[in-house]
XYZ file of C-alpha atoms in Angstrom:
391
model
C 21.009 49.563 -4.660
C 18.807 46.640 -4.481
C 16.694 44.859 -1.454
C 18.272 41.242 -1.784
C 17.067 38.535 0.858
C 19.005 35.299 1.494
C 16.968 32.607 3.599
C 19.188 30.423 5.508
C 22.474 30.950 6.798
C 24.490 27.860 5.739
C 27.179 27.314 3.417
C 25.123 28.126 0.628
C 23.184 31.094 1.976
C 25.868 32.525 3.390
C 28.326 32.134 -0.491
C 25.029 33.778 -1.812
C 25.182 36.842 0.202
C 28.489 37.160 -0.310
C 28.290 37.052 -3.841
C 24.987 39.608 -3.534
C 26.587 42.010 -1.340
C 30.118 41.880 -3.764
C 27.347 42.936 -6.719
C 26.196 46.361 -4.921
C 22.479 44.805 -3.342
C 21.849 45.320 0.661
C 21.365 41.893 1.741
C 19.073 40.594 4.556
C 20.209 37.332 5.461
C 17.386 35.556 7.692
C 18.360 32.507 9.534
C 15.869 30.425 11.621
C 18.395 29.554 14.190
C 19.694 31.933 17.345
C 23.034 31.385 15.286
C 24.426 31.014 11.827
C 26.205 27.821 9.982
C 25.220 25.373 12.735
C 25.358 22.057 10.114
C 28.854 23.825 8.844
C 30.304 24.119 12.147
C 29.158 20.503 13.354
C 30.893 18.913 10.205
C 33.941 20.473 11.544
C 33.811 18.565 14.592
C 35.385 15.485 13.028
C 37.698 17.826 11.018
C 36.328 20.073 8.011
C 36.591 18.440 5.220
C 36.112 21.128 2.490
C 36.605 19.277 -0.820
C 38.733 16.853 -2.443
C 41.552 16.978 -4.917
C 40.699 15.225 -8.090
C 40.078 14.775 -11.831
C 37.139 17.193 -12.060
C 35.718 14.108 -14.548
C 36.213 12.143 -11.514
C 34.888 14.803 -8.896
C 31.787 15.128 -10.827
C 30.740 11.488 -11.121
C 30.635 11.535 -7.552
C 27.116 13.443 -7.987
C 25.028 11.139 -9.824
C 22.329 11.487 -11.852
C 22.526 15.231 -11.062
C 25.994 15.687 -12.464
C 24.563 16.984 -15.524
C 23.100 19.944 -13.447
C 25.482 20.566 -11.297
C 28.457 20.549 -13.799
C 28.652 24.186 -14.870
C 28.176 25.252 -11.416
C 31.096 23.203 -10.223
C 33.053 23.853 -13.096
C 32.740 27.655 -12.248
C 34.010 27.121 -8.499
C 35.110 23.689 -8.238
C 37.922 22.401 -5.919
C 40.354 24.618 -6.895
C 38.239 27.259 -6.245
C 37.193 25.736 -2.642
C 40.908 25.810 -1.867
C 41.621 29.512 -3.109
C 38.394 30.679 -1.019
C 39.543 29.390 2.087
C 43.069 30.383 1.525
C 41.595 34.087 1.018
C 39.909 33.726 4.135
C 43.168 32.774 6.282
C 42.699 28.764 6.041
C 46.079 27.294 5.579
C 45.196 23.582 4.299
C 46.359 20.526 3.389
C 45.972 17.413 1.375
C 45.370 13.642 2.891
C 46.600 10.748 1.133
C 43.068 10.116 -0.248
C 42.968 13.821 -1.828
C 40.339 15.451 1.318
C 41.444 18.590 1.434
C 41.456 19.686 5.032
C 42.148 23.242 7.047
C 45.492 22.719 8.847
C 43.350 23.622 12.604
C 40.522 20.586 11.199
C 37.883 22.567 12.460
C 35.526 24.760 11.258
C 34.851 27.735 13.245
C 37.945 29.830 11.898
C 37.143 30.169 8.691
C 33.425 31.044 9.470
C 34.504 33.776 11.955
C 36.526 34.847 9.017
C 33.688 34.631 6.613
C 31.598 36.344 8.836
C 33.635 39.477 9.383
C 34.015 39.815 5.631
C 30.326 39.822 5.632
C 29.849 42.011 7.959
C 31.708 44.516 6.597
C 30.151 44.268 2.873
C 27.240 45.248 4.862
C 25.504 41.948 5.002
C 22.331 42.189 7.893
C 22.363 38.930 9.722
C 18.706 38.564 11.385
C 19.031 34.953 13.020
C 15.739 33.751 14.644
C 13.872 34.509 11.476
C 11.864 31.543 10.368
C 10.261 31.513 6.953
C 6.562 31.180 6.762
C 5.860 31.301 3.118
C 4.367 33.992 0.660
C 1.662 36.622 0.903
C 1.442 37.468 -2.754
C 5.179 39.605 -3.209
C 5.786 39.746 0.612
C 7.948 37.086 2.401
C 6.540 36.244 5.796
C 8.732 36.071 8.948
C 8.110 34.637 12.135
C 10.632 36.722 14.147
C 11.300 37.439 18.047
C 9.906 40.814 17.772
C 6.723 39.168 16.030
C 5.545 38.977 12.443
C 7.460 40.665 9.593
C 7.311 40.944 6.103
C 9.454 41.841 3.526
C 9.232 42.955 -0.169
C 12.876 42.362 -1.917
C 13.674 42.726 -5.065
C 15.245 39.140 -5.345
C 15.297 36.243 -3.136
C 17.921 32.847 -2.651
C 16.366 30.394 -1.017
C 19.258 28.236 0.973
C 17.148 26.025 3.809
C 18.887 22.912 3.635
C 17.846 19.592 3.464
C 15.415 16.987 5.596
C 18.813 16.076 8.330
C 19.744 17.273 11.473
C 16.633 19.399 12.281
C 17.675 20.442 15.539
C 20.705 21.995 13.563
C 18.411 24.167 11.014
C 17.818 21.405 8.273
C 14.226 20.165 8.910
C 13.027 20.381 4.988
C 9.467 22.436 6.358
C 10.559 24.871 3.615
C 8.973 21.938 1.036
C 5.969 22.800 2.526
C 6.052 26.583 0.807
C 6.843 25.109 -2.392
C 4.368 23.120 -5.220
C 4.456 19.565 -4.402
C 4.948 18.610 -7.603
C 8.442 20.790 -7.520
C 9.544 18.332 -4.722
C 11.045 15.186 -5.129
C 10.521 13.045 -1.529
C 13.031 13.191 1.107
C 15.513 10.100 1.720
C 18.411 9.525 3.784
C 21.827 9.511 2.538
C 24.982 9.201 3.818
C 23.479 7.682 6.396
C 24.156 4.614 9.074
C 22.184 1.140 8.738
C 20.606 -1.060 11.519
C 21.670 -4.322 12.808
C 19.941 -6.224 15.313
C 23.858 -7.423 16.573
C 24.356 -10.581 18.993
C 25.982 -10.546 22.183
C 28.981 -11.453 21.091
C 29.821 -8.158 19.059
C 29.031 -5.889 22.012
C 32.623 -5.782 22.516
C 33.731 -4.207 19.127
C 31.226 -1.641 19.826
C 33.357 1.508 18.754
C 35.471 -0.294 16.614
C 36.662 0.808 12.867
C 37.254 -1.815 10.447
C 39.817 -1.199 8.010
C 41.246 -3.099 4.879
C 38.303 -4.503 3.022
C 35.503 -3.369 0.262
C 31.898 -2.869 0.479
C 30.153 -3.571 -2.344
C 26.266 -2.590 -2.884
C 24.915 -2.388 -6.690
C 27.444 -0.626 -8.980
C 29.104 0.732 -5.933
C 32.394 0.366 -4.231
C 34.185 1.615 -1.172
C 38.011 0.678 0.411
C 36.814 3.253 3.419
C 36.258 1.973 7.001
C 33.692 1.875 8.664
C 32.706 1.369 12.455
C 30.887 -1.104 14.419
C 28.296 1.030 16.861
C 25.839 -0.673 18.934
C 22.866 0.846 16.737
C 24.527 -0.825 13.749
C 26.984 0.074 11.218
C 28.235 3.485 10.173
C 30.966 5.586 9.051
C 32.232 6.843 5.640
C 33.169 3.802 4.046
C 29.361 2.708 4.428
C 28.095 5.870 3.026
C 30.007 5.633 -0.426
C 27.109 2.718 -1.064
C 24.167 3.842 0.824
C 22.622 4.965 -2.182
C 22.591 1.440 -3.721
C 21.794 0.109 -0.229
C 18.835 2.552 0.783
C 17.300 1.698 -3.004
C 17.559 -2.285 -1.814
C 21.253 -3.127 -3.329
C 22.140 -6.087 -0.902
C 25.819 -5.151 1.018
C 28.661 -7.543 0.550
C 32.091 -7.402 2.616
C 35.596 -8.632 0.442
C 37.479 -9.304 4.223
C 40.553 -9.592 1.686
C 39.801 -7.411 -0.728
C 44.130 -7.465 -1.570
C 44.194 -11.382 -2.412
C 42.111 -12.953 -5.559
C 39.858 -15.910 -5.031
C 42.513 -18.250 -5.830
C 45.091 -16.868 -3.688
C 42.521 -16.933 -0.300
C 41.868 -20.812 -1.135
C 45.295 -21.369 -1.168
C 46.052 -19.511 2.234
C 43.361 -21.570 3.617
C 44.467 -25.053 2.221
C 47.444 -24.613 4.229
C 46.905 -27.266 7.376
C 45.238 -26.207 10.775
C 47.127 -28.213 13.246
C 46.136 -27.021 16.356
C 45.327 -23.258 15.987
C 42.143 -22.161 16.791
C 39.996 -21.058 13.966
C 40.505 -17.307 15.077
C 44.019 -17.839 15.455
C 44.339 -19.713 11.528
C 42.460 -16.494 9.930
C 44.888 -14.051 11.460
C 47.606 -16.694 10.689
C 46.528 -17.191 7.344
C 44.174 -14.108 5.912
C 45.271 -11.562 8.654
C 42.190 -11.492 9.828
C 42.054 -8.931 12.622
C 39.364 -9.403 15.950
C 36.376 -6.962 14.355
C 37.029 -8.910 11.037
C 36.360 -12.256 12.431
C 33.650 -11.006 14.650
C 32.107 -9.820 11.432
C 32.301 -12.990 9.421
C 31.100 -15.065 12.936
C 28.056 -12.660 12.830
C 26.654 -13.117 9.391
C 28.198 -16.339 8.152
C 27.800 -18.773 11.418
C 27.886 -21.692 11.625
C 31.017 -21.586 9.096
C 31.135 -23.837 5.970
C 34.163 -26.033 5.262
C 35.023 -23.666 2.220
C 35.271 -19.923 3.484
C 36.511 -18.612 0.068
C 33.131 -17.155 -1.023
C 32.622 -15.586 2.050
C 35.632 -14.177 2.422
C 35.398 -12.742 -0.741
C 31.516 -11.646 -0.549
C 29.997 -11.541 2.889
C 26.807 -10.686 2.837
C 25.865 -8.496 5.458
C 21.911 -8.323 7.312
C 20.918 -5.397 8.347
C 17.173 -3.952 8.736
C 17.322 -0.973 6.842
C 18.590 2.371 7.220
C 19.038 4.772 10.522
C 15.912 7.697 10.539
C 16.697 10.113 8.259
C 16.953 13.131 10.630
C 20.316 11.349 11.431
C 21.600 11.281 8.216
C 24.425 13.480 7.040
C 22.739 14.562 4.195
C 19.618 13.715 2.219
C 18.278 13.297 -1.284
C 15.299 15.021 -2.384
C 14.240 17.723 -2.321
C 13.527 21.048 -4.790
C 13.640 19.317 -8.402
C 16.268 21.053 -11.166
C 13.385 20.948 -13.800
C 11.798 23.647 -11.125
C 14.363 25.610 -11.707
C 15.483 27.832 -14.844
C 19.963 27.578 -15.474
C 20.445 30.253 -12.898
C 18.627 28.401 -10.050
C 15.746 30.714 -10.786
C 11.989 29.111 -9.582
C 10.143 28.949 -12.934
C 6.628 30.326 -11.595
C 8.037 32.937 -9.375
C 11.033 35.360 -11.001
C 13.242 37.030 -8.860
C 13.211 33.188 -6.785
C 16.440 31.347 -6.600
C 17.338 28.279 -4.511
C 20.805 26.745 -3.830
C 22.434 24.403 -1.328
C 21.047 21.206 0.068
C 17.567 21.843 -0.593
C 18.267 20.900 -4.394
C 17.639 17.616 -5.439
C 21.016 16.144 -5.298
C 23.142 13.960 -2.997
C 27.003 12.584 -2.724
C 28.820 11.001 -0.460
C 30.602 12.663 2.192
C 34.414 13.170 1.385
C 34.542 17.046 0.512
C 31.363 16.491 -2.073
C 28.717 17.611 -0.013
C 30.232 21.398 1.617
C 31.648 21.858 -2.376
C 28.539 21.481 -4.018
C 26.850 24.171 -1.637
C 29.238 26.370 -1.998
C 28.925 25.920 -5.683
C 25.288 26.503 -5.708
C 24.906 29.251 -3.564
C 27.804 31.440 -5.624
C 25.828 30.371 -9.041
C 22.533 31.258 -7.057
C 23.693 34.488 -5.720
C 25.543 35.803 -9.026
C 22.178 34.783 -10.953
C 20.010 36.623 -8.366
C 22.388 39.824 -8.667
C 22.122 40.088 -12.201
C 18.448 39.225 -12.322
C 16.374 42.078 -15.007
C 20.005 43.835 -14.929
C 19.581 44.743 -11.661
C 23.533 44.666 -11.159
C 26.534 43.625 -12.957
C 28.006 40.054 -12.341
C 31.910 39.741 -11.569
């Protein structure tokens, strides 16, 4: 048997102990947190979404410029896979309309109880309140409640998560460990944007809008989105925050059903005596946080609304911090890395998760790609020098 360690108990860390464990090694599984899966758990609050049901052609566009990395990872355990896992581990699910596949309870804390107790009983040793402190030649170094500690494994999977939610475990002081030029900077993504609103829009504070497109760059969204008093948010937004964060102006189609032609002909119809709120509902179906929207950005109105109907552009003054993203970019570069995730200059190294350089919007992208990772990670690490035979 061999000494694996696993750093970081997330989706990724934890599919990488699992796979280690499955292979024959005893697997330490060090977690910097009193508890385990704290980003996984707080994803399910809003209901878990664990992947989505797609073309895998489609699927893997979704990843960017790191699809080409990524793709024989998630072609090994893709969204079919996803599903199949969680169905092993007593998650009935289902598909939405949109293809996010869901666990029939939403949340998130069954099927890590689950997980867990499978661990648990391939022998996996959980030691949370371990925090990494880098390298002393071969020895890991542990800052631990019963003081220092060091450990001499013979392989090690690196899972610390991104630069988001540091209170949650993901505060990307792992980066610090690493060679600098390894590390490509930390940005925000899927994240919220600021807007300095007027008084007016305090009242669709909370509010989702529905029914139109976002445009930024090359990007497009038909998501919603919500009006919060910090700004905008929500995962319509996020489907173009890449294009916005690298300086891709935002533009709103209000009507995103009706051509050009067909919204100047809705609004050549006479006014009479309707208000102008009343004529857009009337005549575009313009709902309240609609209107509010287009009053916001687009006041005082022109006599021809067509164009900004069609494209309003939207002012905001950049994006929220990035400890408040959902996820980030960033992070440990793929040309680091050997095609099992290995570190180049140290063997026996592997990373998976987050901390690769890689982002997606949210819709079942980001937990699949983790996943993904951390089983390519942890079947690599097990067969590293032959040390154990791969499934």
């Amino acid at each position: 048997m061999k000494n694996a360690l696993v750093i970081g108990a997330g989706p990724a860390g934890l599919m990488a102990a699992e796979e280690l464990a499955l292979a024959g090694h005893g697997v330490i599984l060090a977690e910097a947190k009193p508890s385990v899966g704290r980003k996984f758990l707080m994803a399910g609050k809003s209901g878990l979404n664990l992947t989505k049901s797609e073309d895998f052609k489609v699927f893997l566009k979704a990843y960017g410029n790191a699809s080409a990395a990524l793709h024989p990872m998630l072609d090994a355990f893709g969204p079919d896979s996803v599903q199949e896992w969680a169905q092993n581990l007593g998650q009935e699910l289902f598909t939405g309309s949109t293809g996010r596949v869901f666990p029939k309870v939403m949340k998130a804390s069954p099927l890590l109880r689950n997980w867990l107790k499978k661990l648990d009983k391939l022998g996996v040793e959980i030691k949370p309140r371990w925090r990494w402190i880098g390298w002393d030649g071969n020895e890991v170094l542990f800052e631990t409640p019963n003081g220092p500690q060091r450990l001499t494994p013979d392989v090690t999977v690196l899972a610390c998560g991104g630069a988001s939610w540091a209170r949650l475990g993901s505060d990307g002081v792992w980066s610090k460990h690493l060679k600098k030029k390894d590390i490509s900077p930390f940005k925000p993504a899927n994240m919220g944007f600021l807007v300095e609103w007027s008084d007016h829009m305090k009242r669709h504070f909370g509010n989702p809008v529905k029914g139109v497109e976002l445009r930024a760059g090359n990007l497009r969204s038909r998501g919603e989105f919500i009006i919060s008093d910090k700004g905008l948010e929500g995962g319509g937004l996020y489907e173009v925050s890449q294009a916005m964060r690298e300086g891709s102006p935002l533009f709103l189609d209000l009507a995103p059903d009706l051509n050009e032609g067909q919204v100047r002909a809705r609004l050549s119809r006479p006014k009479g005596k309707l208000s102008i709120s009343n004529y857009l509902r009337k005549s575009l179906k313009l709902d309240p946080a609609k209107q509010a929207l287009l009053m916001e950005f687009a006041h005082p109105l022109p006599e021809d609304l067509t164009p900004l109907i069609k494209a309003l552009p939207v002012r905001h003054q950049g994006a929220r911090p990035l400890d408040e993203a959902i996820s980030t970019a960033g992070g440990l570069r793929f040309d680091a890395l050997d095609e099992g995730l290995m570190l180049r200059d140290r063997p026996g190294t592997f990373a998976a998760g987050e901390m690769l350089d890689w982002e997606a919007p949210t819709g079942g992208y980001l937990i699949t790609a983790c996943l993904a990772t951390g089983r390519w990670a942890g079947r690599a690490a097990a067969s590293y020098q032959g040390s154990a035979t791969v499934r």
